One Martini backbone bead per residue (centre of mass of N, CA, C, O) as a GRO file, in nm:
protein
  197
    1MET     BB    1   0.258   1.426   3.531
    2SER     BB    2  -0.054   1.417   3.585
    3GLU     BB    3  -0.311   1.493   3.778
    4PRO     BB    4  -0.562   1.366   3.930
    5ARG     BB    5  -0.909   1.372   3.844
    6PHE     BB    6  -1.230   1.459   3.983
    7GLU     BB    7  -1.570   1.328   3.895
    8ARG     BB    8  -1.903   1.377   3.875
    9LEU     BB    9  -2.123   1.148   3.737
   10THR     BB   10  -2.374   1.229   3.493
   11GLY     BB   11  -2.561   1.153   3.262
   12SER     BB   12  -2.396   1.190   2.971
   13ARG     BB   13  -2.129   1.149   3.116
   14LEU     BB   14  -2.185   0.863   3.228
   15GLU     BB   15  -2.266   0.725   2.966
   16GLN     BB   16  -1.994   0.771   2.822
   17ALA     BB   17  -1.830   0.599   3.064
   18LEU     BB   18  -1.937   0.299   3.067
   19PRO     BB   19  -1.715   0.134   2.920
   20GLU     BB   20  -1.487   0.213   3.117
   21LEU     BB   21  -1.616   0.105   3.376
   22ALA     BB   22  -1.653  -0.182   3.281
   23ARG     BB   23  -1.351  -0.241   3.239
   24LEU     BB   24  -1.262  -0.193   3.527
   25ARG     BB   25  -1.430  -0.401   3.666
   26ILE     BB   26  -1.307  -0.649   3.524
   27GLU     BB   27  -1.012  -0.605   3.591
   28VAL     BB   28  -1.029  -0.589   3.910
   29PHE     BB   29  -1.231  -0.850   3.965
   30ARG     BB   30  -1.031  -1.074   3.849
   31ASP     BB   31  -0.902  -1.062   4.103
   32PHE     BB   32  -0.820  -1.123   4.399
   33PRO     BB   33  -1.117  -1.228   4.554
   34TYR     BB   34  -1.328  -1.236   4.305
   35LEU     BB   35  -1.277  -1.375   4.015
   36TYR     BB   36  -1.421  -1.225   3.779
   37GLU     BB   37  -1.621  -1.315   3.493
   38GLY     BB   38  -1.677  -1.083   3.274
   39SER     BB   39  -1.897  -0.856   3.087
   40LEU     BB   40  -1.974  -0.584   2.905
   41GLU     BB   41  -2.276  -0.609   2.883
   42TYR     BB   42  -2.339  -0.650   3.181
   43GLU     BB   43  -2.202  -0.398   3.293
   44GLN     BB   44  -2.360  -0.183   3.147
   45ARG     BB   45  -2.632  -0.267   3.262
   46TYR     BB   46  -2.560  -0.229   3.558
   47LEU     BB   47  -2.461   0.077   3.550
   48ARG     BB   48  -2.749   0.197   3.475
   49THR     BB   49  -2.852   0.224   3.763
   50TYR     BB   50  -2.700   0.511   3.799
   51LEU     BB   51  -2.892   0.657   3.596
   52ASP     BB   52  -3.185   0.584   3.736
   53GLU     BB   53  -3.070   0.712   4.011
   54PRO     BB   54  -3.078   1.023   4.154
   55GLU     BB   55  -2.873   0.951   4.416
   56ALA     BB   56  -2.647   0.867   4.266
   57VAL     BB   57  -2.285   0.781   4.285
   58VAL     BB   58  -2.019   0.887   4.053
   59VAL     BB   59  -1.671   0.855   4.067
   60GLY     BB   60  -1.417   0.992   3.871
   61CYS     BB   61  -1.083   0.906   3.764
   62PHE     BB   62  -0.844   1.110   3.594
   63LEU     BB   63  -0.604   1.099   3.324
   64ASP     BB   64  -0.679   1.330   3.177
   65ASP     BB   65  -0.914   1.134   2.975
   66ARG     BB   66  -0.862   0.887   3.158
   67VAL     BB   67  -0.991   0.619   3.318
   68ILE     BB   68  -0.865   0.482   3.643
   69GLY     BB   69  -1.128   0.536   3.823
   70ALA     BB   70  -1.401   0.421   4.056
   71ALA     BB   71  -1.710   0.522   4.234
   72THR     BB   72  -2.000   0.391   4.406
   73ALA     BB   73  -2.350   0.498   4.491
   74LEU     BB   74  -2.659   0.428   4.679
   75PRO     BB   75  -2.945   0.365   4.780
   76MET     BB   76  -3.063   0.073   4.915
   77ARG     BB   77  -3.318   0.060   4.730
   78GLY     BB   78  -3.124  -0.026   4.471
   79GLU     BB   79  -3.101  -0.293   4.599
   80PRO     BB   80  -3.147  -0.595   4.639
   81GLU     BB   81  -3.329  -0.784   4.855
   82SER     BB   82  -3.090  -0.975   4.936
   83VAL     BB   83  -2.938  -0.729   5.071
   84ARG     BB   84  -3.159  -0.596   5.258
   85ARG     BB   85  -3.280  -0.807   5.449
   86PRO     BB   86  -3.059  -0.874   5.658
   87LEU     BB   87  -3.067  -0.593   5.779
   88ALA     BB   88  -3.364  -0.566   5.848
   89GLU     BB   89  -3.351  -0.823   6.040
   90ALA     BB   90  -3.130  -0.669   6.225
   91GLY     BB   91  -3.270  -0.353   6.242
   92TYR     BB   92  -3.231  -0.193   5.994
   93ASP     BB   93  -3.295   0.103   5.818
   94THR     BB   94  -3.283   0.102   5.477
   95ASP     BB   95  -3.365   0.403   5.423
   96ARG     BB   96  -3.079   0.495   5.596
   97LEU     BB   97  -2.904   0.357   5.367
   98PHE     BB   98  -2.583   0.376   5.211
   99TYR     BB   99  -2.454   0.230   4.918
  100PHE     BB  100  -2.147   0.083   4.836
  101GLY     BB  101  -2.037  -0.058   4.572
  102GLU     BB  102  -1.759   0.049   4.418
  103SER     BB  103  -1.394   0.035   4.401
  104VAL     BB  104  -1.185   0.130   4.125
  105LEU     BB  105  -0.833   0.059   4.037
  106GLU     BB  106  -0.561   0.087   3.897
  107LYS     BB  107  -0.261  -0.045   4.001
  108ALA     BB  108  -0.063   0.205   3.939
  109TYR     BB  109  -0.263   0.397   4.148
  110ARG     BB  110  -0.198   0.276   4.408
  111GLY     BB  111  -0.125   0.433   4.716
  112GLN     BB  112  -0.230   0.773   4.652
  113GLY     BB  113  -0.539   0.826   4.781
  114ILE     BB  114  -0.789   0.760   4.596
  115GLY     BB  115  -0.953   0.569   4.782
  116VAL     BB  116  -1.006   0.778   4.999
  117ARG     BB  117  -1.157   0.981   4.813
  118PHE     BB  118  -1.388   0.789   4.743
  119PHE     BB  119  -1.505   0.786   5.030
  120GLN     BB  120  -1.544   1.087   5.078
  121GLU     BB  121  -1.740   1.144   4.849
  122ARG     BB  122  -1.966   0.956   4.931
  123GLU     BB  123  -2.011   1.057   5.227
  124ALA     BB  124  -2.081   1.349   5.140
  125ALA     BB  125  -2.335   1.281   4.978
  126ALA     BB  126  -2.491   1.143   5.203
  127ARG     BB  127  -2.486   1.386   5.408
  128ALA     BB  128  -2.614   1.602   5.218
  129SER     BB  129  -2.910   1.475   5.215
  130GLY     BB  130  -3.007   1.381   5.531
  131ARG     BB  131  -3.115   1.052   5.500
  132TYR     BB  132  -2.850   0.925   5.625
  133ASP     BB  133  -2.678   0.718   5.882
  134HIS     BB  134  -2.540   0.501   5.683
  135ALA     BB  135  -2.273   0.318   5.561
  136VAL     BB  136  -2.255   0.051   5.313
  137PHE     BB  137  -2.103  -0.283   5.248
  138CYS     BB  138  -1.961  -0.536   5.044
  139ALA     BB  139  -1.755  -0.847   5.097
  140VAL     BB  140  -1.587  -1.097   5.012
  141VAL     BB  141  -1.558  -1.448   5.114
  142ARG     BB  142  -1.256  -1.612   5.163
  143PRO     BB  143  -1.046  -1.857   5.209
  144GLU     BB  144  -0.727  -1.878   5.322
  145ASP     BB  145  -0.687  -2.160   5.127
  146HIS     BB  146  -0.713  -2.048   4.857
  147PRO     BB  147  -0.570  -2.134   4.556
  148ALA     BB  148  -0.578  -1.809   4.444
  149ARG     BB  149  -0.409  -1.701   4.666
  150PRO     BB  150  -0.181  -1.486   4.712
  151LYS     BB  151   0.101  -1.459   4.900
  152ASP     BB  152   0.070  -1.114   4.889
  153TYR     BB  153  -0.200  -1.082   5.014
  154GLN     BB  154  -0.401  -0.793   5.103
  155PRO     BB  155  -0.637  -0.700   5.282
  156LEU     BB  156  -0.881  -0.427   5.337
  157ASP     BB  157  -0.963  -0.405   5.635
  158GLN     BB  158  -0.779  -0.175   5.740
  159PHE     BB  159  -0.857   0.042   5.542
  160TRP     BB  160  -1.163   0.039   5.631
  161ARG     BB  161  -1.114   0.111   5.938
  162ARG     BB  162  -0.971   0.384   5.880
  163ARG     BB  163  -1.259   0.484   5.759
  164GLY     BB  164  -1.471   0.355   6.003
  165PHE     BB  165  -1.526   0.065   5.950
  166THR     BB  166  -1.733  -0.221   6.030
  167ARG     BB  167  -1.800  -0.534   6.093
  168ILE     BB  168  -2.079  -0.745   6.068
  169GLU     BB  169  -2.122  -0.984   6.276
  170GLY     BB  170  -2.307  -1.255   6.135
  171LEU     BB  171  -2.345  -1.103   5.857
  172SER     BB  172  -2.501  -1.192   5.536
  173CYS     BB  173  -2.476  -1.241   5.190
  174ARG     BB  174  -2.548  -1.318   4.836
  175PHE     BB  175  -2.362  -1.404   4.546
  176SER     BB  176  -2.343  -1.447   4.192
  177TRP     BB  177  -2.066  -1.599   3.995
  178LYS     BB  178  -1.810  -1.633   3.757
  179ASP     BB  179  -1.523  -1.771   3.771
  180VAL     BB  180  -1.230  -1.801   3.672
  181GLY     BB  181  -1.248  -2.086   3.458
  182ASN     BB  182  -1.547  -2.121   3.484
  183GLN     BB  183  -1.876  -2.239   3.373
  184HIS     BB  184  -2.014  -2.159   3.648
  185GLU     BB  185  -2.197  -2.038   3.883
  186THR     BB  186  -2.139  -1.918   4.224
  187THR     BB  187  -2.183  -1.886   4.554
  188LYS     BB  188  -2.129  -1.597   4.777
  189ALA     BB  189  -2.006  -1.459   5.053
  190MET     BB  190  -2.111  -1.149   5.213
  191SER     BB  191  -1.991  -0.893   5.389
  192TYR     BB  192  -2.058  -0.644   5.627
  193TRP     BB  193  -2.003  -0.279   5.620
  194ILE     BB  194  -2.001  -0.003   5.862
  195LYS     BB  195  -2.106   0.354   5.899
  196ARG     BB  196  -2.139   0.632   6.061
  197LEU     BB  197  -2.242   0.962   5.949
   0.00000   0.00000   0.00000
């Protein structure tokens, strides 16, 4: 089998990969804890944010010519005010924060170091710019007794801590989306995780 290949996607190469990145996001985020009922139209529109932001980072992981995973990041200024405001009110200079959007990988390729590489690539890009002090991302908060929580579910908290991230206790923002099987969007709390670069 071929070795996974990593590529920084920009410009026309990124535009060409948008449908596959959209498919991956829908596939991965459909599982617990996100339970996200996505649409290709919305996903491709959302992902165009990374085409429009000059400092955006999109790292694709390929097996031969097939996208099996991807990770995104961009300056915090590219995120909605609802994400920036809680951090600003807590005293963070949001102009000095680099936001990690998502890291998605097909199940068959997890546990092989690809997720670690995604974090390394995004951190390297943030450090190289010299403009950012911290990397930060958000993660959905679901109750321990959520009915859709699989018995063998393993949260990613320890993986993130091993990457050097810590949860910002008592600070959260909110996102809305439609859960799998639901008719309407509901609002979810998202915790912040941060790392000094």
